[in-house]
Amino acid sequence: MSQASSKYRYQGAPPIHSYIVPYMKFCYSQEMIEAVERYMKEGEKLSFYRRGEECELFEKEFADFCGKKYAVSSNSGTASLHLSLLAAGIESGDEVMLTPHVAPAVGNAVLCAGAKPVFVDIDEETWTMDPSKIEEKITSNTKAIIPVHTYGHPADMDPIMETARKYNLLVIEDGTHAIGSKYKGNRLPLGGDRNIGIFGLTAKQLFLLGQCAGNSGGMLVTDNKELAEKVRSHKNCHSGEVIGYSYLMDDISATVGRIQLRHLEEYVEMQRNSAKILNERLKETPVQTSVEKEWAYHTYARYAIRAPERDALQEFLRQKGVDCIPLYPTPTHMLKLYRNLVGNKRGDFPVTEKQKKEELSLPEPKFRSEWDLNYVARKIAEFYA
């Protein structure tokens, strides 16, 4: 045990209101506040029969932003993923590929569609799906691949798409962390009739919908008209055409989302600038920061590091007023539900398992002052001194 880990014992983190640098920081512009107030005062727009006008506008603007023909809103990223699987005809007996280095919600959506999650380990540098490990997991039951653009860094899509074409597989890109990210100069998700992109629009990502209207939001984009129409049928429990779900986004969330979309590139630049400062300040410490490959444009929706003595570092930082968390600390394949249903065991995905032992998510980089960033970096350096 090092001097650092023996010196700092967990004595209880400070209450959330006393963090010097809290994990999340919300900033609602006057434009957003006025838009919501205006909407709430226009009572007739809250009528059930007129619901959806703002959602329709948000969908069109979001599709344009992504360079796609169609966008369909929902009330969460998980809902959008579930809808994409249903629309693609994924059913019991099918297999869907994903990594265990994701939120459990990704695998849960696969299970809700009746399919079996098949896990693929991650690349040690990008922390996204390792394309070289996909083909060995493909069977006659494989129907889709879900690459997740982890924390804002794109997965290496060219080899993934090549494998998908070879085996006629659907690709569903989870861009929840990657709104505004680019792969080889192209905004994600990539195009094509066998490709869908889904996004979660919550306060944990670039959008703040979850804290605005008591709800959150999701979006699905595609160039495939038939898929988009099927998604619309499934997301409305009143459609009567297919089994539907209560997955509708509310108009207040869409109102806020439209404003935030107009400022999205400013948010991304803000996050990239914060990440640049942290990367520079942490160079002389033992932690490993997130890479940005030459073909990637990273949005840093999360600023995660790999840290020796992660747990002791977290305890020390929280005592010093810096809130930080291990994101999804248990790999999905090691959760009880998945151990029982899928049958993976410890050691099956060594890169992911090592990542999860060392990974720590620092305070989100959006809306941070340089003082905040310097303070975080200084305390990390102090821990390892």
Short mmCIF file of C-alpha atoms in Angstrom, two decimals:
data_model
loop_
_atom_site.label_atom_id
_atom_site.label_comp_id
_atom_site.label_asym_id
_atom_site.label_seq_id
_atom_site.Cartn_x
_atom_site.Cartn_y
_atom_site.Cartn_z
CA MET A 1 0.00 0.00 0.00
CA SER A 2 1.41 3.36 -0.98
CA GLN A 3 1.79 6.35 1.28
CA ALA A 4 -1.14 7.98 -0.53
CA SER A 5 -3.63 5.16 0.00
CA SER A 6 -2.60 4.55 3.62
CA LYS A 7 -2.78 8.24 4.52
CA TYR A 8 -6.28 8.94 3.23
CA ARG A 9 -8.99 6.79 4.74
CA TYR A 10 -12.65 7.21 3.92
CA GLN A 11 -14.20 9.46 6.56
CA GLY A 12 -17.38 10.22 4.69
CA ALA A 13 -17.74 12.56 1.74
CA PRO A 14 -19.09 16.04 2.39
CA PRO A 15 -22.80 16.61 1.75
CA ILE A 16 -23.55 17.40 -1.88
CA HIS A 17 -24.17 21.13 -1.26
CA SER A 18 -20.69 21.60 0.18
CA TYR A 19 -18.63 20.26 -2.72
CA ILE A 20 -16.19 22.87 -3.99
CA VAL A 21 -16.38 21.27 -7.43
CA PRO A 22 -19.65 19.29 -7.75
CA TYR A 23 -19.91 16.45 -10.24
CA MET A 24 -22.55 18.16 -12.33
CA LYS A 25 -23.22 21.84 -12.88
CA PHE A 26 -26.47 23.06 -14.41
CA CYS A 27 -26.76 26.40 -16.16
CA TYR A 28 -30.11 27.37 -17.60
CA SER A 29 -30.02 30.37 -19.87
CA GLN A 30 -32.59 33.14 -19.67
CA GLU A 31 -33.66 32.10 -23.16
CA MET A 32 -34.57 28.62 -21.89
CA ILE A 33 -36.40 29.92 -18.83
CA GLU A 34 -38.45 32.39 -20.87
CA ALA A 35 -39.30 29.76 -23.48
CA VAL A 36 -40.64 27.35 -20.85
CA GLU A 37 -42.62 30.13 -19.12
CA ARG A 38 -44.10 31.19 -22.46
CA TYR A 39 -45.05 27.64 -23.28
CA MET A 40 -46.65 27.02 -19.88
CA LYS A 41 -48.76 30.18 -20.20
CA GLU A 42 -50.17 29.16 -23.58
CA GLY A 43 -52.67 26.73 -22.11
CA GLU A 44 -54.19 25.61 -25.39
CA LYS A 45 -50.82 24.24 -26.52
CA LEU A 46 -50.94 21.82 -23.58
CA SER A 47 -54.10 20.27 -25.00
CA PHE A 48 -53.75 16.53 -25.60
CA TYR A 49 -54.85 16.90 -29.20
CA ARG A 50 -52.22 19.51 -30.02
CA ARG A 51 -49.39 17.76 -28.25
CA GLY A 52 -46.30 17.30 -30.35
CA GLU A 53 -45.78 20.54 -32.30
CA GLU A 54 -42.51 21.35 -30.56
CA CYS A 55 -41.44 17.70 -30.79
CA GLU A 56 -41.96 17.72 -34.54
CA LEU A 57 -39.83 20.85 -34.92
CA PHE A 58 -37.16 19.40 -32.63
CA GLU A 59 -37.08 16.20 -34.70
CA LYS A 60 -36.60 18.09 -37.95
CA GLU A 61 -33.84 20.28 -36.53
CA PHE A 62 -32.09 17.32 -34.91
CA ALA A 63 -32.17 15.35 -38.17
CA ASP A 64 -30.68 18.34 -39.99
CA PHE A 65 -27.95 18.68 -37.35
CA CYS A 66 -26.98 15.02 -37.79
CA GLY A 67 -27.28 15.13 -41.58
CA LYS A 68 -30.00 12.47 -41.59
CA LYS A 69 -33.35 12.25 -43.36
CA TYR A 70 -35.46 11.25 -40.37
CA ALA A 71 -35.48 11.76 -36.61
CA VAL A 72 -37.96 10.34 -34.10
CA SER A 73 -38.10 11.66 -30.53
CA SER A 74 -38.77 9.62 -27.40
CA ASN A 75 -38.62 10.11 -23.64
CA SER A 76 -35.20 8.47 -23.11
CA GLY A 77 -32.18 7.03 -24.86
CA THR A 78 -33.16 3.58 -23.59
CA ALA A 79 -36.58 3.99 -25.19
CA SER A 80 -34.96 5.00 -28.50
CA LEU A 81 -32.71 1.94 -28.40
CA HIS A 82 -35.62 -0.37 -27.58
CA LEU A 83 -37.65 1.17 -30.40
CA SER A 84 -34.82 0.72 -32.90
CA LEU A 85 -34.57 -2.99 -32.05
CA LEU A 86 -38.34 -3.47 -32.35
CA ALA A 87 -38.51 -1.62 -35.66
CA ALA A 88 -35.66 -3.74 -37.02
CA GLY A 89 -37.56 -6.92 -36.18
CA ILE A 90 -35.15 -8.10 -33.49
CA GLU A 91 -36.87 -10.86 -31.52
CA SER A 92 -36.44 -13.91 -29.31
CA GLY A 93 -33.54 -16.10 -30.42
CA ASP A 94 -31.64 -13.23 -32.06
CA GLU A 95 -28.26 -12.04 -30.82
CA VAL A 96 -27.13 -8.42 -30.54
CA MET A 97 -23.49 -7.46 -30.00
CA LEU A 98 -22.40 -4.77 -27.52
CA THR A 99 -19.56 -4.16 -25.08
CA PRO A 100 -19.75 -4.76 -21.31
CA HIS A 101 -18.24 -1.27 -20.83
CA VAL A 102 -21.62 0.49 -21.07
CA ALA A 103 -24.55 1.49 -18.90
CA PRO A 104 -26.71 -1.55 -18.08
CA ALA A 105 -29.56 0.21 -19.92
CA VAL A 106 -28.00 -0.79 -23.26
CA GLY A 107 -28.14 -4.49 -22.47
CA ASN A 108 -31.54 -4.06 -20.82
CA ALA A 109 -33.00 -2.72 -24.08
CA VAL A 110 -31.69 -5.81 -25.89
CA LEU A 111 -33.34 -8.06 -23.30
CA CYS A 112 -36.61 -6.11 -23.57
CA ALA A 113 -36.65 -6.88 -27.29
CA GLY A 114 -36.33 -10.58 -26.44
CA ALA A 115 -32.81 -10.92 -27.83
CA LYS A 116 -29.58 -12.18 -26.27
CA PRO A 117 -26.76 -9.70 -25.56
CA VAL A 118 -23.39 -10.95 -26.84
CA PHE A 119 -20.48 -9.03 -25.38
CA VAL A 120 -17.34 -7.87 -27.19
CA ASP A 121 -14.33 -6.49 -25.31
CA ILE A 122 -13.13 -2.91 -25.73
CA ASP A 123 -10.06 -1.33 -27.27
CA GLU A 124 -7.56 -0.37 -24.57
CA GLU A 125 -6.93 3.10 -26.01
CA THR A 126 -10.36 4.36 -27.07
CA TRP A 127 -12.45 2.41 -24.51
CA THR A 128 -14.91 1.61 -27.32
CA MET A 129 -15.77 -1.70 -29.03
CA ASP A 130 -12.67 -3.44 -30.41
CA PRO A 131 -13.45 -4.14 -34.10
CA SER A 132 -10.90 -6.96 -34.24
CA LYS A 133 -12.90 -8.96 -31.69
CA ILE A 134 -16.30 -8.80 -33.38
CA GLU A 135 -16.11 -11.45 -36.08
CA GLU A 136 -15.19 -14.27 -33.69
CA LYS A 137 -18.47 -13.70 -31.81
CA ILE A 138 -20.78 -13.74 -34.86
CA THR A 139 -23.16 -16.69 -35.22
CA SER A 140 -26.09 -17.49 -37.48
CA ASN A 141 -28.31 -15.77 -34.89
CA THR A 142 -26.43 -12.45 -34.88
CA LYS A 143 -28.64 -9.64 -36.17
CA ALA A 144 -27.17 -6.33 -34.97
CA ILE A 145 -24.15 -4.54 -33.52
CA ILE A 146 -24.40 -1.66 -31.03
CA PRO A 147 -21.16 0.37 -31.00
CA VAL A 148 -21.21 2.90 -28.16
CA HIS A 149 -19.24 6.12 -28.64
CA THR A 150 -17.94 6.04 -25.08
CA TYR A 151 -17.74 9.36 -23.24
CA GLY A 152 -17.73 11.19 -26.59
CA HIS A 153 -14.90 9.36 -28.38
CA PRO A 154 -16.13 7.64 -31.57
CA ALA A 155 -15.82 3.91 -32.00
CA ASP A 156 -13.66 2.94 -34.98
CA MET A 157 -16.58 2.66 -37.38
CA ASP A 158 -14.98 1.70 -40.73
CA PRO A 159 -14.02 -1.86 -39.72
CA ILE A 160 -17.27 -2.24 -37.78
CA MET A 161 -19.32 -1.24 -40.83
CA GLU A 162 -17.24 -3.53 -43.05
CA THR A 163 -18.03 -6.50 -40.81
CA ALA A 164 -21.70 -5.51 -40.66
CA ARG A 165 -21.93 -5.41 -44.46
CA LYS A 166 -20.17 -8.76 -44.76
CA TYR A 167 -22.74 -10.45 -42.50
CA ASN A 168 -25.74 -8.23 -43.34
CA LEU A 169 -26.04 -6.89 -39.80
CA LEU A 170 -27.87 -3.80 -38.60
CA VAL A 171 -25.66 -1.19 -36.90
CA ILE A 172 -27.21 0.86 -34.09
CA GLU A 173 -24.81 3.57 -32.95
CA ASP A 174 -25.33 4.70 -29.37
CA GLY A 175 -24.32 8.35 -29.53
CA THR A 176 -25.65 9.38 -26.12
CA HIS A 177 -22.22 10.71 -25.15
CA ALA A 178 -21.35 11.78 -28.67
CA ILE A 179 -23.77 14.44 -29.89
CA GLY A 180 -21.46 16.55 -32.02
CA SER A 181 -18.65 13.97 -32.19
CA LYS A 182 -17.10 13.23 -35.59
CA TYR A 183 -15.50 10.20 -37.20
CA LYS A 184 -13.01 11.02 -39.96
CA GLY A 185 -14.59 14.45 -40.33
CA ASN A 186 -18.17 13.15 -40.52
CA ARG A 187 -20.70 13.85 -37.82
CA LEU A 188 -22.04 10.78 -36.05
CA PRO A 189 -23.95 8.63 -36.64
CA LEU A 190 -22.82 7.45 -40.06
CA GLY A 191 -25.34 7.10 -42.87
CA GLY A 192 -26.86 4.19 -44.75
CA ASP A 193 -30.11 2.23 -44.76
CA ARG A 194 -28.67 -0.39 -42.39
CA ASN A 195 -27.61 2.18 -39.82
CA ILE A 196 -29.47 3.83 -36.95
CA GLY A 197 -28.23 6.35 -34.41
CA ILE A 198 -29.77 6.76 -30.97
CA PHE A 199 -29.17 9.46 -28.37
CA GLY A 200 -30.12 9.99 -24.75
CA LEU A 201 -30.83 13.66 -24.03
CA THR A 202 -30.54 13.92 -20.27
CA ALA A 203 -28.70 16.17 -17.86
CA LYS A 204 -25.97 13.56 -17.67
CA GLN A 205 -25.20 14.27 -21.31
CA LEU A 206 -24.93 17.52 -23.27
CA PHE A 207 -28.65 18.27 -22.91
CA LEU A 208 -30.46 19.25 -19.71
CA LEU A 209 -33.91 17.90 -20.52
CA GLY A 210 -34.05 15.62 -17.49
CA GLN A 211 -33.93 18.50 -15.02
CA CYS A 212 -36.20 20.80 -16.95
CA ALA A 213 -39.55 19.10 -17.19
CA GLY A 214 -39.27 16.18 -14.80
CA ASN A 215 -38.66 13.99 -17.81
CA SER A 216 -35.76 13.26 -20.06
CA GLY A 217 -35.50 12.75 -23.76
CA GLY A 218 -34.21 10.53 -26.50
CA MET A 219 -33.78 10.75 -30.23
CA LEU A 220 -33.37 8.24 -33.05
CA VAL A 221 -32.02 9.20 -36.47
CA THR A 222 -31.82 7.22 -39.69
CA ASP A 223 -31.92 7.53 -43.47
CA ASN A 224 -34.32 4.58 -43.67
CA LYS A 225 -37.92 5.79 -44.05
CA GLU A 226 -39.48 2.39 -43.31
CA LEU A 227 -37.55 2.04 -40.05
CA ALA A 228 -38.52 5.56 -38.98
CA GLU A 229 -42.21 4.86 -39.61
CA LYS A 230 -42.08 1.62 -37.62
CA VAL A 231 -40.43 3.44 -34.73
CA ARG A 232 -43.23 6.02 -34.71
CA SER A 233 -45.83 3.24 -34.51
CA HIS A 234 -44.10 1.49 -31.62
CA LYS A 235 -43.49 4.62 -29.52
CA ASN A 236 -47.19 5.47 -29.12
CA CYS A 237 -49.24 3.16 -26.91
CA HIS A 238 -52.42 4.47 -28.60
CA SER A 239 -51.39 3.70 -32.20
CA GLY A 240 -53.30 0.42 -32.39
CA GLU A 241 -51.12 -0.70 -35.31
CA VAL A 242 -48.50 -2.63 -33.34
CA ILE A 243 -47.67 -3.18 -29.67
CA GLY A 244 -46.95 0.36 -28.56
CA TYR A 245 -45.26 1.94 -25.57
CA SER A 246 -45.61 5.22 -23.70
CA TYR A 247 -42.36 6.59 -25.10
CA LEU A 248 -43.48 10.05 -26.23
CA MET A 249 -41.32 13.08 -25.53
CA ASP A 250 -43.21 16.01 -24.01
CA ASP A 251 -43.31 19.39 -25.72
CA ILE A 252 -41.68 21.27 -22.85
CA SER A 253 -38.60 19.08 -23.12
CA ALA A 254 -38.61 19.60 -26.88
CA THR A 255 -38.84 23.38 -26.39
CA VAL A 256 -35.71 23.34 -24.24
CA GLY A 257 -34.01 20.85 -26.54
CA ARG A 258 -34.45 23.10 -29.56
CA ILE A 259 -32.70 25.96 -27.77
CA GLN A 260 -29.88 23.76 -26.57
CA LEU A 261 -29.39 22.28 -30.02
CA ARG A 262 -28.74 25.77 -31.37
CA HIS A 263 -25.95 26.17 -28.79
CA LEU A 264 -24.64 22.60 -28.95
CA GLU A 265 -21.41 23.41 -30.74
CA GLU A 266 -20.66 26.03 -28.06
CA TYR A 267 -21.16 23.37 -25.38
CA VAL A 268 -18.86 20.95 -27.20
CA GLU A 269 -16.15 23.57 -27.59
CA MET A 270 -16.50 24.39 -23.89
CA GLN A 271 -16.00 20.74 -22.98
CA ARG A 272 -13.06 20.31 -25.34
CA ASN A 273 -11.34 23.38 -23.89
CA SER A 274 -11.84 22.08 -20.35
CA ALA A 275 -10.47 18.68 -21.35
CA LYS A 276 -7.44 20.31 -22.96
CA ILE A 277 -6.63 22.11 -19.69
CA LEU A 278 -7.04 18.94 -17.63
CA ASN A 279 -4.99 16.87 -20.07
CA GLU A 280 -2.14 19.36 -19.78
CA ARG A 281 -2.34 19.66 -15.99
CA LEU A 282 -2.41 15.89 -15.45
CA LYS A 283 0.56 15.06 -17.69
CA GLU A 284 2.95 14.73 -14.77
CA THR A 285 0.67 12.45 -12.73
CA PRO A 286 0.33 8.65 -13.01
CA VAL A 287 -3.25 8.85 -14.34
CA GLN A 288 -4.13 7.96 -17.93
CA THR A 289 -6.41 10.47 -19.63
CA SER A 290 -8.75 9.76 -22.53
CA VAL A 291 -7.08 9.71 -25.94
CA GLU A 292 -8.29 11.46 -29.07
CA LYS A 293 -7.29 9.38 -32.09
CA GLU A 294 -6.27 11.20 -35.26
CA TRP A 295 -9.56 10.20 -36.92
CA ALA A 296 -11.72 11.31 -33.99
CA TYR A 297 -13.37 14.51 -32.80
CA HIS A 298 -13.98 13.89 -29.09
CA THR A 299 -16.77 15.77 -27.27
CA TYR A 300 -15.69 14.74 -23.75
CA ALA A 301 -19.25 14.33 -22.49
CA ARG A 302 -17.50 12.62 -19.59
CA TYR A 303 -13.96 13.34 -18.44
CA ALA A 304 -12.81 9.93 -17.28
CA ILE A 305 -9.33 8.84 -16.24
CA ARG A 306 -7.65 5.54 -15.45
CA ALA A 307 -6.09 5.93 -12.03
CA PRO A 308 -3.82 3.72 -9.94
CA GLU A 309 -5.40 3.25 -6.49
CA ARG A 310 -8.68 4.54 -7.87
CA ASP A 311 -10.76 4.01 -4.74
CA ALA A 312 -8.28 5.80 -2.47
CA LEU A 313 -8.04 8.67 -4.98
CA GLN A 314 -11.82 9.02 -5.07
CA GLU A 315 -12.03 9.13 -1.27
CA PHE A 316 -9.27 11.75 -1.11
CA LEU A 317 -10.83 13.96 -3.79
CA ARG A 318 -14.25 13.88 -2.17
CA GLN A 319 -12.76 14.84 1.17
CA LYS A 320 -11.13 17.78 -0.62
CA GLY A 321 -14.47 18.87 -2.08
CA VAL A 322 -14.18 17.32 -5.56
CA ASP A 323 -17.09 15.05 -6.40
CA CYS A 324 -16.17 12.14 -8.67
CA ILE A 325 -17.57 8.68 -9.36
CA PRO A 326 -16.63 5.38 -10.98
CA LEU A 327 -19.13 5.24 -13.84
CA TYR A 328 -20.94 1.89 -14.08
CA PRO A 329 -18.31 0.33 -11.78
CA THR A 330 -19.40 -3.26 -12.46
CA PRO A 331 -18.98 -4.44 -16.08
CA THR A 332 -22.37 -5.39 -17.50
CA HIS A 333 -21.43 -9.05 -17.96
CA MET A 334 -20.69 -9.32 -14.21
CA LEU A 335 -24.07 -8.02 -13.05
CA LYS A 336 -26.26 -10.71 -11.51
CA LEU A 337 -28.93 -10.43 -14.19
CA TYR A 338 -26.46 -10.98 -17.02
CA ARG A 339 -24.46 -13.70 -15.26
CA ASN A 340 -27.68 -15.68 -14.95
CA LEU A 341 -29.05 -15.00 -18.43
CA VAL A 342 -25.92 -14.84 -20.59
CA GLY A 343 -23.46 -16.94 -18.62
CA ASN A 344 -20.27 -14.88 -18.86
CA LYS A 345 -17.77 -14.99 -16.01
CA ARG A 346 -14.98 -12.92 -14.57
CA GLY A 347 -11.96 -12.92 -16.87
CA ASP A 348 -13.94 -13.19 -20.12
CA PHE A 349 -13.34 -9.51 -21.01
CA PRO A 350 -9.98 -8.56 -19.46
CA VAL A 351 -9.64 -5.09 -21.00
CA THR A 352 -13.07 -4.00 -19.77
CA GLU A 353 -12.49 -5.52 -16.34
CA LYS A 354 -9.17 -3.72 -15.92
CA GLN A 355 -10.75 -0.47 -17.11
CA LYS A 356 -13.54 -0.74 -14.57
CA LYS A 357 -11.11 -1.29 -11.70
CA GLU A 358 -9.19 1.91 -12.53
CA GLU A 359 -11.73 4.24 -14.13
CA LEU A 360 -12.84 7.42 -12.38
CA SER A 361 -15.12 10.07 -13.82
CA LEU A 362 -14.07 13.56 -12.75
CA PRO A 363 -16.54 16.50 -12.56
CA GLU A 364 -18.17 17.03 -15.93
CA PRO A 365 -16.23 19.57 -18.02
CA LYS A 366 -19.20 21.68 -19.12
CA PHE A 367 -19.63 25.11 -17.46
CA ARG A 368 -16.33 24.87 -15.54
CA SER A 369 -14.07 27.76 -14.68
CA GLU A 370 -10.33 27.43 -15.11
CA TRP A 371 -10.07 27.68 -11.33
CA ASP A 372 -12.27 24.56 -10.98
CA LEU A 373 -10.12 22.63 -13.43
CA ASN A 374 -6.85 23.71 -11.85
CA TYR A 375 -8.16 22.81 -8.41
CA VAL A 376 -9.12 19.28 -9.52
CA ALA A 377 -5.75 18.70 -11.21
CA ARG A 378 -3.87 20.12 -8.23
CA LYS A 379 -5.61 17.78 -5.81
CA ILE A 380 -4.90 14.75 -8.00
CA ALA A 381 -1.22 15.70 -8.12
CA GLU A 382 -1.28 16.19 -4.35
CA PHE A 383 -2.64 12.67 -3.84
CA TYR A 384 0.18 11.07 -5.82
CA ALA A 385 2.94 13.30 -4.42
#
